[in-house]
mmCIF file of C-alpha atoms in Angstrom:
data_model
loop_
_atom_site.group_PDB
_atom_site.id
_atom_site.type_symbol
_atom_site.label_atom_id
_atom_site.label_comp_id
_atom_site.label_asym_id
_atom_site.label_seq_id
_atom_site.Cartn_x
_atom_site.Cartn_y
_atom_site.Cartn_z
ATOM 1 C CA MET A 1 20.998 -7.522 -12.780
ATOM 2 C CA THR A 2 21.806 -3.872 -11.636
ATOM 3 C CA PHE A 3 19.971 -0.663 -12.977
ATOM 4 C CA GLN A 4 22.015 2.778 -12.855
ATOM 5 C CA ASP A 5 18.791 4.733 -11.242
ATOM 6 C CA SER A 6 17.835 2.147 -8.605
ATOM 7 C CA PRO A 7 20.525 0.540 -6.098
ATOM 8 C CA THR A 8 19.855 -2.696 -4.355
ATOM 9 C CA ILE A 9 18.926 -2.867 -1.282
ATOM 10 C CA ILE A 10 19.312 -5.511 1.726
ATOM 11 C CA ILE A 11 16.896 -6.848 4.219
ATOM 12 C CA GLY A 12 17.483 -9.790 6.629
ATOM 13 C CA GLY A 13 20.499 -10.402 4.700
ATOM 14 C CA ILE A 14 18.893 -11.007 1.413
ATOM 15 C CA PRO A 15 19.358 -8.579 -1.179
ATOM 16 C CA ILE A 16 16.322 -7.171 -3.282
ATOM 17 C CA TYR A 17 17.584 -5.784 -6.813
ATOM 18 C CA PRO A 18 15.853 -3.141 -8.820
ATOM 19 C CA GLY A 19 12.527 -4.436 -10.438
ATOM 20 C CA GLU A 20 11.976 -7.899 -8.013
ATOM 21 C CA GLN A 21 9.401 -8.256 -5.842
ATOM 22 C CA LYS A 22 10.499 -10.160 -2.405
ATOM 23 C CA ARG A 23 8.443 -12.010 0.085
ATOM 24 C CA ILE A 24 11.169 -12.348 3.186
ATOM 25 C CA SER A 25 10.634 -13.804 6.504
ATOM 26 C CA LEU A 26 12.545 -12.042 9.822
ATOM 27 C CA PRO A 27 13.192 -14.785 12.146
ATOM 28 C CA VAL A 28 11.719 -13.164 15.556
ATOM 29 C CA ALA A 29 11.520 -16.051 18.291
ATOM 30 C CA MET A 30 11.020 -19.540 19.000
ATOM 31 C CA LEU A 31 7.489 -20.865 20.609
ATOM 32 C CA TYR A 32 7.658 -22.928 23.504
ATOM 33 C CA THR A 33 6.952 -25.944 20.888
ATOM 34 C CA HIS A 34 10.518 -24.575 19.603
ATOM 35 C CA THR A 35 8.642 -23.896 16.169
ATOM 36 C CA PRO A 36 10.107 -20.406 14.607
ATOM 37 C CA VAL A 37 7.802 -17.281 14.845
ATOM 38 C CA GLU A 38 8.865 -14.870 11.739
ATOM 39 C CA MET A 39 7.807 -11.907 10.770
ATOM 40 C CA PRO A 40 6.939 -11.331 6.914
ATOM 41 C CA VAL A 41 8.043 -8.661 4.784
ATOM 42 C CA HIS A 42 7.034 -7.935 1.205
ATOM 43 C CA VAL A 43 9.057 -5.671 -0.811
ATOM 44 C CA ILE A 44 8.394 -4.141 -4.282
ATOM 45 C CA HIS A 45 11.591 -2.737 -5.210
ATOM 46 C CA GLY A 46 11.028 -0.395 -8.262
ATOM 47 C CA LYS A 47 13.559 -0.107 -11.473
ATOM 48 C CA LYS A 48 13.705 3.641 -11.325
ATOM 49 C CA ALA A 49 14.986 5.211 -8.153
ATOM 50 C CA GLY A 50 12.731 7.018 -5.769
ATOM 51 C CA PRO A 51 11.302 7.625 -2.217
ATOM 52 C CA LYS A 52 11.190 4.413 0.281
ATOM 53 C CA LEU A 53 8.155 3.868 2.383
ATOM 54 C CA PHE A 54 6.820 1.165 4.587
ATOM 55 C CA VAL A 55 3.493 0.123 5.558
ATOM 56 C CA CYS A 56 3.010 -1.886 8.815
ATOM 57 C CA ALA A 57 -0.157 -3.264 10.469
ATOM 58 C CA ALA A 58 -0.960 -5.330 13.561
ATOM 59 C CA LEU A 59 1.700 -3.698 15.740
ATOM 60 C CA HIS A 60 -1.115 -4.642 18.331
ATOM 61 C CA GLY A 61 -2.188 -8.087 17.407
ATOM 62 C CA ASP A 62 -5.927 -7.701 17.593
ATOM 63 C CA GLU A 63 -6.014 -4.898 15.265
ATOM 64 C CA LEU A 64 -6.797 -6.517 11.914
ATOM 65 C CA ASN A 65 -8.184 -4.108 9.222
ATOM 66 C CA GLY A 66 -4.458 -3.170 8.248
ATOM 67 C CA ILE A 67 -3.253 -6.998 7.606
ATOM 68 C CA GLU A 68 -6.229 -6.815 4.789
ATOM 69 C CA ILE A 69 -5.343 -3.117 3.550
ATOM 70 C CA ILE A 70 -1.520 -4.435 3.046
ATOM 71 C CA ARG A 71 -2.761 -7.485 1.000
ATOM 72 C CA ARG A 72 -4.975 -5.340 -0.923
ATOM 73 C CA LEU A 73 -2.382 -2.980 -1.664
ATOM 74 C CA LEU A 74 0.444 -5.810 -2.811
ATOM 75 C CA ARG A 75 -2.330 -6.954 -5.193
ATOM 76 C CA ALA A 76 -2.939 -3.572 -6.806
ATOM 77 C CA PRO A 77 -1.969 -3.466 -10.738
ATOM 78 C CA LEU A 78 -0.237 0.294 -10.195
ATOM 79 C CA THR A 79 2.475 -1.134 -7.807
ATOM 80 C CA ARG A 80 3.886 -3.040 -11.142
ATOM 81 C CA ARG A 81 4.856 0.937 -11.723
ATOM 82 C CA LEU A 82 6.010 1.575 -8.786
ATOM 83 C CA LYS A 83 9.004 4.057 -8.791
ATOM 84 C CA GLY A 84 10.859 3.897 -5.255
ATOM 85 C CA THR A 85 10.831 1.077 -2.932
ATOM 86 C CA LEU A 86 7.680 -0.236 -0.690
ATOM 87 C CA ILE A 87 8.213 -2.165 2.158
ATOM 88 C CA CYS A 88 5.099 -3.805 3.736
ATOM 89 C CA VAL A 89 4.960 -5.445 6.865
ATOM 90 C CA PRO A 90 1.131 -6.989 7.302
ATOM 91 C CA ILE A 91 1.857 -8.292 10.787
ATOM 92 C CA VAL A 92 4.290 -7.432 13.258
ATOM 93 C CA ASN A 93 3.168 -8.382 16.392
ATOM 94 C CA VAL A 94 2.851 -12.512 15.249
ATOM 95 C CA TYR A 95 2.325 -13.565 18.655
ATOM 96 C CA GLY A 96 -0.620 -11.103 19.281
ATOM 97 C CA VAL A 97 -2.228 -12.045 16.213
ATOM 98 C CA LEU A 98 -2.202 -15.888 16.773
ATOM 99 C CA GLU A 99 -3.630 -15.395 20.344
ATOM 100 C CA HIS A 100 -6.193 -12.438 19.178
ATOM 101 C CA SER A 101 -4.443 -10.700 21.712
ATOM 102 C CA ARG A 102 -3.274 -6.874 21.595
ATOM 103 C CA TYR A 103 -0.229 -7.514 23.297
ATOM 104 C CA LEU A 104 2.700 -9.826 23.141
ATOM 105 C CA PRO A 105 2.875 -12.769 25.660
ATOM 106 C CA ASP A 106 4.970 -10.947 28.256
ATOM 107 C CA ARG A 107 1.616 -8.177 28.579
ATOM 108 C CA ARG A 108 3.829 -5.963 27.194
ATOM 109 C CA ASP A 109 2.779 -3.681 24.390
ATOM 110 C CA LEU A 110 5.006 -3.544 21.609
ATOM 111 C CA ASN A 111 4.145 0.037 20.548
ATOM 112 C CA ARG A 112 5.349 1.203 23.734
ATOM 113 C CA SER A 113 8.532 -0.622 23.486
ATOM 114 C CA PHE A 114 10.530 1.472 20.386
ATOM 115 C CA PRO A 115 13.222 1.639 19.745
ATOM 116 C CA GLY A 116 13.769 -1.553 21.549
ATOM 117 C CA THR A 117 17.555 -3.490 22.253
ATOM 118 C CA GLU A 118 18.897 -6.207 20.887
ATOM 119 C CA ARG A 119 19.058 -7.702 24.267
ATOM 120 C CA GLY A 120 16.146 -6.706 26.071
ATOM 121 C CA SER A 121 12.647 -7.983 26.418
ATOM 122 C CA LEU A 122 10.877 -10.132 23.877
ATOM 123 C CA ALA A 123 8.890 -6.529 22.854
ATOM 124 C CA ALA A 124 12.432 -4.647 22.962
ATOM 125 C CA ARG A 125 13.845 -7.348 20.586
ATOM 126 C CA LEU A 126 11.073 -7.268 18.034
ATOM 127 C CA ALA A 127 11.023 -3.866 18.477
ATOM 128 C CA ASP A 128 14.458 -3.531 17.628
ATOM 129 C CA LEU A 129 14.433 -6.304 14.793
ATOM 130 C CA PHE A 130 11.727 -3.578 12.981
ATOM 131 C CA MET A 131 13.549 -0.542 13.168
ATOM 132 C CA THR A 132 16.944 -1.979 12.118
ATOM 133 C CA GLU A 133 15.414 -4.369 9.209
ATOM 134 C CA VAL A 134 12.523 -1.590 7.977
ATOM 135 C CA VAL A 135 12.661 1.618 9.549
ATOM 136 C CA ALA A 136 16.463 2.128 8.954
ATOM 137 C CA LYS A 137 15.740 1.513 4.985
ATOM 138 C CA CYS A 138 13.228 4.327 4.551
ATOM 139 C CA SER A 139 12.608 8.210 4.876
ATOM 140 C CA TYR A 140 8.374 7.601 4.906
ATOM 141 C CA GLY A 141 6.240 5.217 6.590
ATOM 142 C CA ILE A 142 2.438 4.804 7.488
ATOM 143 C CA ASP A 143 1.302 2.951 10.473
ATOM 144 C CA LEU A 144 -2.096 1.215 10.393
ATOM 145 C CA HIS A 145 -4.387 0.778 13.426
ATOM 146 C CA THR A 146 -7.713 0.283 14.585
ATOM 147 C CA GLY A 147 -9.793 1.309 17.733
ATOM 148 C CA ALA A 148 -9.972 -1.024 21.020
ATOM 149 C CA LEU A 149 -12.448 -3.891 21.596
ATOM 150 C CA HIS A 150 -15.991 -3.066 20.939
ATOM 151 C CA ARG A 151 -14.885 0.635 19.960
ATOM 152 C CA THR A 152 -15.100 1.866 16.587
ATOM 153 C CA ASN A 153 -12.809 4.824 15.016
ATOM 154 C CA LEU A 154 -13.893 7.057 12.334
ATOM 155 C CA PRO A 155 -11.256 6.622 9.619
ATOM 156 C CA HIS A 156 -8.798 9.423 10.266
ATOM 157 C CA ILE A 157 -4.888 10.231 10.444
ATOM 158 C CA ARG A 158 -2.770 11.278 13.482
ATOM 159 C CA ALA A 159 0.384 12.831 12.644
ATOM 160 C CA LYS A 160 2.573 16.334 13.839
ATOM 161 C CA LEU A 161 0.884 18.628 11.400
ATOM 162 C CA ASP A 162 2.935 21.826 12.048
ATOM 163 C CA ASP A 163 5.597 19.972 10.083
ATOM 164 C CA PRO A 164 4.828 20.982 6.486
ATOM 165 C CA LYS A 165 6.099 17.860 5.091
ATOM 166 C CA THR A 166 4.234 15.162 7.294
ATOM 167 C CA ALA A 167 0.639 17.766 6.828
ATOM 168 C CA GLU A 168 0.890 17.507 3.004
ATOM 169 C CA LEU A 169 0.792 13.549 3.147
ATOM 170 C CA ALA A 170 -1.930 13.385 5.539
ATOM 171 C CA ARG A 171 -3.806 15.662 3.374
ATOM 172 C CA ALA A 172 -2.756 13.548 0.147
ATOM 173 C CA PHE A 173 -4.192 10.248 2.155
ATOM 174 C CA GLY A 174 -7.894 11.701 1.904
ATOM 175 C CA VAL A 175 -9.526 10.752 5.130
ATOM 176 C CA PRO A 176 -12.887 12.974 6.712
ATOM 177 C CA VAL A 177 -9.842 13.756 10.036
ATOM 178 C CA LEU A 178 -6.583 14.890 10.676
ATOM 179 C CA LEU A 179 -5.897 14.849 14.252
ATOM 180 C CA ASN A 180 -2.662 16.405 15.524
ATOM 181 C CA SER A 181 -1.202 14.283 17.934
ATOM 182 C CA ASP A 182 2.220 14.400 19.949
ATOM 183 C CA PHE A 183 4.457 11.410 19.933
ATOM 184 C CA ARG A 184 3.824 8.969 22.450
ATOM 185 C CA ASP A 185 7.133 7.673 24.547
ATOM 186 C CA GLY A 186 8.120 4.021 23.189
ATOM 187 C CA SER A 187 5.652 4.435 19.873
ATOM 188 C CA LEU A 188 6.972 3.166 16.599
ATOM 189 C CA ARG A 189 5.995 7.048 15.676
ATOM 190 C CA GLN A 190 8.116 8.491 17.978
ATOM 191 C CA ALA A 191 11.229 6.281 17.021
ATOM 192 C CA ALA A 192 10.640 6.714 13.568
ATOM 193 C CA ALA A 193 10.503 10.349 13.365
ATOM 194 C CA ASP A 194 13.793 10.562 15.969
ATOM 195 C CA SER A 195 15.365 8.464 13.010
ATOM 196 C CA GLY A 196 14.255 11.470 10.055
ATOM 197 C CA VAL A 197 11.352 9.389 9.034
ATOM 198 C CA THR A 198 7.955 10.959 7.919
ATOM 199 C CA MET A 199 5.178 9.008 9.608
ATOM 200 C CA LEU A 200 1.544 8.862 9.381
ATOM 201 C CA LEU A 201 -0.829 7.083 12.198
ATOM 202 C CA TYR A 202 -4.075 5.803 10.508
ATOM 203 C CA GLU A 203 -6.821 4.641 12.929
ATOM 204 C CA ALA A 204 -9.936 3.264 11.127
ATOM 205 C CA GLY A 205 -12.742 0.340 12.543
ATOM 206 C CA GLU A 206 -12.441 -1.430 15.552
ATOM 207 C CA ALA A 207 -10.572 -4.705 16.920
ATOM 208 C CA LEU A 208 -11.008 -8.216 16.085
ATOM 209 C CA ARG A 209 -12.913 -7.053 13.407
ATOM 210 C CA PHE A 210 -12.995 -6.521 9.115
ATOM 211 C CA ASP A 211 -14.575 -3.035 8.343
ATOM 212 C CA GLU A 212 -15.226 -2.698 4.603
ATOM 213 C CA ILE A 213 -14.764 1.071 4.598
ATOM 214 C CA SER A 214 -12.203 1.638 6.919
ATOM 215 C CA ILE A 215 -10.111 -1.183 4.597
ATOM 216 C CA ARG A 216 -11.232 0.590 1.190
ATOM 217 C CA ALA A 217 -10.145 4.220 2.456
ATOM 218 C CA GLY A 218 -6.905 2.663 3.855
ATOM 219 C CA VAL A 219 -6.213 1.216 0.496
ATOM 220 C CA SER A 220 -7.106 4.524 -1.459
ATOM 221 C CA GLY A 221 -5.000 6.454 0.772
ATOM 222 C CA ILE A 222 -1.699 4.632 0.742
ATOM 223 C CA LEU A 223 -2.026 4.985 -3.153
ATOM 224 C CA ASN A 224 -2.697 8.483 -2.606
ATOM 225 C CA VAL A 225 0.173 9.036 -0.674
ATOM 226 C CA LEU A 226 2.228 7.070 -3.153
ATOM 227 C CA ARG A 227 1.323 9.359 -5.610
ATOM 228 C CA ARG A 228 1.939 12.570 -4.081
ATOM 229 C CA LEU A 229 5.074 11.271 -2.944
ATOM 230 C CA GLY A 230 5.914 10.262 -7.196
ATOM 231 C CA MET A 231 6.211 6.544 -6.271
ATOM 232 C CA LEU A 232 3.468 6.113 -8.845
ATOM 233 C CA PRO A 233 1.745 8.101 -11.537
ATOM 234 C CA ALA A 234 -0.376 11.217 -10.732
ATOM 235 C CA VAL A 235 -4.084 10.239 -11.789
ATOM 236 C CA LYS A 236 -4.540 12.518 -15.421
ATOM 237 C CA LYS A 237 -7.898 13.857 -13.749
ATOM 238 C CA ALA A 238 -9.683 13.039 -10.466
ATOM 239 C CA LYS A 239 -13.134 12.366 -10.824
ATOM 240 C CA LYS A 240 -13.956 14.544 -8.421
ATOM 241 C CA PRO A 241 -11.614 16.239 -5.747
ATOM 242 C CA LEU A 242 -11.303 15.351 -1.875
ATOM 243 C CA ALA A 243 -13.146 16.938 0.640
ATOM 244 C CA GLU A 244 -11.587 19.089 2.655
ATOM 245 C CA PRO A 245 -10.697 17.118 5.929
ATOM 246 C CA VAL A 246 -11.594 18.506 9.273
ATOM 247 C CA ILE A 247 -8.075 19.071 11.487
ATOM 248 C CA ALA A 248 -8.356 18.901 14.997
ATOM 249 C CA ARG A 249 -5.871 20.155 17.174
ATOM 250 C CA SER A 250 -7.057 17.466 20.341
ATOM 251 C CA SER A 251 -9.230 15.263 21.324
ATOM 252 C CA LEU A 252 -11.427 14.283 24.338
ATOM 253 C CA TRP A 253 -13.805 11.910 25.980
ATOM 254 C CA ILE A 254 -17.600 12.442 26.497
ATOM 255 C CA ARG A 255 -18.643 10.554 29.462
ATOM 256 C CA ALA A 256 -21.757 9.229 30.333
ATOM 257 C CA PRO A 257 -23.102 11.133 33.647
ATOM 258 C CA GLN A 258 -24.670 7.593 35.067
ATOM 259 C CA GLY A 259 -24.582 4.083 34.148
ATOM 260 C CA GLY A 260 -26.610 1.949 32.367
ATOM 261 C CA ILE A 261 -27.034 0.767 28.368
ATOM 262 C CA LEU A 262 -26.315 3.550 26.140
ATOM 263 C CA ARG A 263 -28.234 4.009 22.930
ATOM 264 C CA ALA A 264 -26.689 6.500 20.264
ATOM 265 C CA ARG A 265 -28.374 9.008 18.559
ATOM 266 C CA VAL A 266 -25.807 10.126 15.703
ATOM 267 C CA LEU A 267 -24.016 7.904 13.180
ATOM 268 C CA LEU A 268 -19.932 7.844 13.675
ATOM 269 C CA GLY A 269 -18.363 10.792 11.649
ATOM 270 C CA GLN A 270 -21.761 12.796 11.939
ATOM 271 C CA ARG A 271 -21.198 16.417 12.379
ATOM 272 C CA ILE A 272 -22.730 17.977 15.272
ATOM 273 C CA GLU A 273 -23.097 21.311 17.142
ATOM 274 C CA LYS A 274 -23.390 22.156 20.997
ATOM 275 C CA ASN A 275 -25.978 20.670 22.896
ATOM 276 C CA THR A 276 -26.855 18.002 20.627
ATOM 277 C CA LEU A 277 -27.922 14.837 22.096
ATOM 278 C CA LEU A 278 -25.544 12.376 21.050
ATOM 279 C CA GLY A 279 -27.417 9.434 23.030
ATOM 280 C CA VAL A 280 -29.877 7.967 25.697
#
């Protein structure tokens, strides 16, 4: 079964034909119980040719919002009208999710191990597998993250905003803050960009928690990007235009001047001015 305007793609040696949706399990390694560990990859391959975009979550195993974002994205009726290819990986760091840990069993940070190597450490092999089977098939990518333990991030996009194409997609996502962010050595975002893939990184919520606002904003943002890329039909008439985002060129920590219990006096995402009392 072939269509003239959309080529077959192959992931993990398995062909996905135009108009097909498939779930592929990429073998990663074995647990010490000799139980296989596999990376789940969901592919929606449209009948008509178009851009190829991947969405991934749980590079850090304690960051859960992205898993739910991808689950909802795959169930969205709009995806049946997809033009091009959408590759979704809800759990990249399978080990970390099983252990409720940010890291891999060898304490390596997967998001500092890209592009990886086929004969390296567990982290390096996992990174290499992801680059080979997912990133290499795409021209665009969205990496879903959360804040750390006991730290909540306002939904925002981190990206190279000096690149016009990246900035356009970042604005289309539709979150309140866009943060210009340099690449970090060993990160997926850097390795993908080095391979010619335009990348967005979505941050929202905190580790080991599902946050409904962050999840809804993530699903909506990905659909907005798919529309901007022409992979989904454009909205005929938006209910209201997107609010102009705050564009930050840098970020910094505000540290408490002494130890104690902090009670915040401002809300997450609230606009403040100089000398505003943040907490006591």
